[in-house]
Amino acid sequence: MRIDQSYRRFDIAATLSPLPGNRAIATVDVTTDDPARIADLGTGYFLQIRKWVESNDVAQLTVVFDECKVAIDHYADNVDDA
């Protein structure tokens, strides 16, 4: 399962990889073309998340995806208000 979306000038790619026992690992990579917003200039990523989830279900991936959007909102609001 995969979700790709642009959000507040960030590109979010989220995947869910199945594990034994119907568990999964959610992987979310957040990138941007705006060099002022890149947290790690060495990798080009703003944010990377690897999280175990209880089931191999798109709803679990959506929760992690939405958590990343909250982090983006917090960061972008601080930057845009500066």
Rosetta silent file (secondary structure, phi, psi, omega in degrees, C-alpha in Angstrom):
SEQUENCE: MRIDQSYRRFDIAATLSPLPGNRAIATVDVTTDDPARIADLGTGYFLQIRKWVESNDVAQLTVVFDECKVAIDHYADNVDDA
SCORE:     score description
SCORE:     0.000 S_00000001
   1 L     0.000  143.487 -176.865    0.000    0.000    0.000 S_00000001
   2 E  -147.192  142.675  172.929    1.259    3.472   -0.822 S_00000001
   3 E  -126.583  128.701  173.925    0.107    7.059   -0.401 S_00000001
   4 E  -123.996  129.695 -178.524    1.748    9.919   -2.326 S_00000001
   5 E  -156.760  146.610  169.991    0.666   13.484   -1.709 S_00000001
   6 E   -95.356  140.381 -177.628    1.964   17.042   -1.783 S_00000001
   7 E  -150.534  117.894  177.944    1.231   19.084    1.317 S_00000001
   8 L    50.489   48.286  179.690    2.363   22.650    2.076 S_00000001
   9 L    67.123   19.579  173.499    5.226   22.468   -0.472 S_00000001
  10 E  -116.675  145.605  174.575    6.351   19.085    0.893 S_00000001
  11 E  -104.234  125.935 -177.629    6.116   15.770   -0.959 S_00000001
  12 E  -114.485  124.922  175.193    5.024   12.868    1.233 S_00000001
  13 E  -120.579  117.834 -177.589    5.540    9.242    0.183 S_00000001
  14 E  -123.311  132.364  177.961    4.143    6.668    2.608 S_00000001
  15 E  -129.945  153.782  177.704    4.280    2.899    2.228 S_00000001
  16 E  -121.944  119.474 -178.831    3.072    0.002    4.325 S_00000001
  17 E  -109.785  124.426 -177.092    5.140   -3.185    4.214 S_00000001
  18 E   -68.817  147.222  174.837    3.591   -6.376    5.592 S_00000001
  19 L  -125.980  166.687  177.253    5.263   -8.379    8.346 S_00000001
  20 H   -58.416  151.527  177.222    4.386  -11.786    9.797 S_00000001
  21 H    75.507   24.833  179.751    1.311  -11.940   12.011 S_00000001
  22 H    64.242   12.140  173.698   -0.610   -9.267   10.048 S_00000001
  23 L   -84.438  175.066 -179.527    1.658   -6.553   11.467 S_00000001
  24 E  -156.948  168.051  171.852    3.389   -4.032    9.237 S_00000001
  25 E  -120.407  128.383  177.272    5.951   -1.278    9.143 S_00000001
  26 E   -93.450  131.997  178.358    4.940    2.167    7.932 S_00000001
  27 E  -122.808  123.448 -179.699    7.622    4.131    6.110 S_00000001
  28 E  -127.786  124.930  175.962    7.096    7.815    5.421 S_00000001
  29 E  -115.748  126.666  179.408    9.583   10.031    3.575 S_00000001
  30 E  -115.842  122.142 -179.891    8.957   13.770    3.420 S_00000001
  31 E  -127.087  167.452  176.645   10.978   15.793    0.924 S_00000001
  32 L  -154.143  152.847  175.047   10.881   19.282   -0.522 S_00000001
  33 L   -86.388   -6.889 -178.049   12.539   21.231   -3.323 S_00000001
  34 L   -87.782  106.470 -175.679   12.855   24.256   -1.012 S_00000001
  35 H   -61.974  -22.947  178.364   16.406   24.147    0.427 S_00000001
  36 H   -71.672  -15.775 -177.182   15.385   26.419    3.322 S_00000001
  37 H  -106.692    0.215 -178.963   13.006   23.697    4.542 S_00000001
  38 L   -82.194  123.485 -178.597   15.295   20.653    4.314 S_00000001
  39 L   -74.110  -35.354 -177.983   16.234   19.433    7.781 S_00000001
  40 E  -126.445  101.410 -177.335   19.184   17.315    6.616 S_00000001
  41 L   -64.985  -23.037  179.082   21.069   18.748    3.667 S_00000001
  42 L   -68.611  -31.797 -178.125   23.106   15.540    3.431 S_00000001
  43 L  -108.332  -21.150 -176.076   20.062   13.429    2.558 S_00000001
  44 L    82.439    3.006 -179.633   17.631   15.988    1.167 S_00000001
  45 E   -92.484  144.803  169.972   14.913   14.761    3.513 S_00000001
  46 E   -86.741  -41.417 -175.939   12.786   16.943    5.728 S_00000001
  47 E  -154.301  139.569  173.495   11.458   14.013    7.740 S_00000001
  48 E  -132.048  131.120  179.937   11.765   10.212    7.711 S_00000001
  49 E  -126.759  133.529  169.732    9.558    7.941    9.803 S_00000001
  50 E  -126.856  118.336 -173.083    9.769    4.187   10.272 S_00000001
  51 E  -140.532  131.637  173.446    7.034    2.919   12.588 S_00000001
  52 E   -71.810  138.187  175.395    5.684   -0.496   13.535 S_00000001
  53 E  -126.193  155.718 -171.951    1.900   -0.709   13.234 S_00000001
  54 L   -73.175  -21.244  179.766   -0.472   -3.296   14.650 S_00000001
  55 L  -148.590  153.276  178.169   -2.060   -4.371   11.383 S_00000001
  56 L   -83.194   73.848 -173.185   -1.372   -4.397    7.671 S_00000001
  57 L  -136.653  136.512 -178.772   -4.247   -2.007    7.006 S_00000001
  58 H   -58.530  -26.927  177.488   -4.319    1.241    5.032 S_00000001
  59 H   -62.364  -36.387  177.847   -6.019    2.905    8.032 S_00000001
  60 H   -66.352  -40.580  178.386   -2.807    2.361   10.025 S_00000001
  61 H   -65.138  -39.153  178.955   -0.767    3.973    7.253 S_00000001
  62 H   -61.819  -38.008  178.681   -3.178    6.910    7.155 S_00000001
  63 H   -62.423  -47.011  179.553   -2.647    7.520   10.889 S_00000001
  64 H   -65.103  -40.689  177.714    1.149    7.707   10.458 S_00000001
  65 H   -58.473  -45.956 -179.928    0.703    9.861    7.341 S_00000001
  66 H   -66.968  -33.366  175.318   -1.502   12.281    9.283 S_00000001
  67 H   -61.277  -38.933  178.263    1.049   12.410   12.124 S_00000001
  68 H   -66.781  -37.634  177.803    3.624   13.613    9.593 S_00000001
  69 H   -64.164  -36.143  176.425    1.235   16.309    8.373 S_00000001
  70 H   -63.516  -43.241  178.153    0.898   17.553   11.977 S_00000001
  71 H   -62.809  -41.189  177.397    4.703   17.765   12.226 S_00000001
  72 H   -62.470  -45.262  179.366    4.819   19.648    8.916 S_00000001
  73 H   -57.549  -45.161 -178.876    2.127   22.060   10.126 S_00000001
  74 H   -62.297  -47.277 -179.077    4.053   22.793   13.312 S_00000001
  75 H   -66.536  -49.884 -175.366    7.319   23.360   11.453 S_00000001
  76 H   -65.638  -37.382  177.208    5.867   25.298    8.510 S_00000001
  77 H   -61.295  -41.593  178.560    3.776   27.565   10.746 S_00000001
  78 H   -65.912  -41.304 -179.659    6.914   28.522   12.681 S_00000001
  79 H   -70.757  -45.691 -176.538    8.908   29.137    9.483 S_00000001
  80 H   -68.068  -26.768 -179.557    6.150   30.967    7.619 S_00000001
  81 H   -83.868  -14.153 -175.719    5.445   33.226   10.610 S_00000001
  82 L   -71.217    0.000    0.000    9.108   34.193   11.047 S_00000001
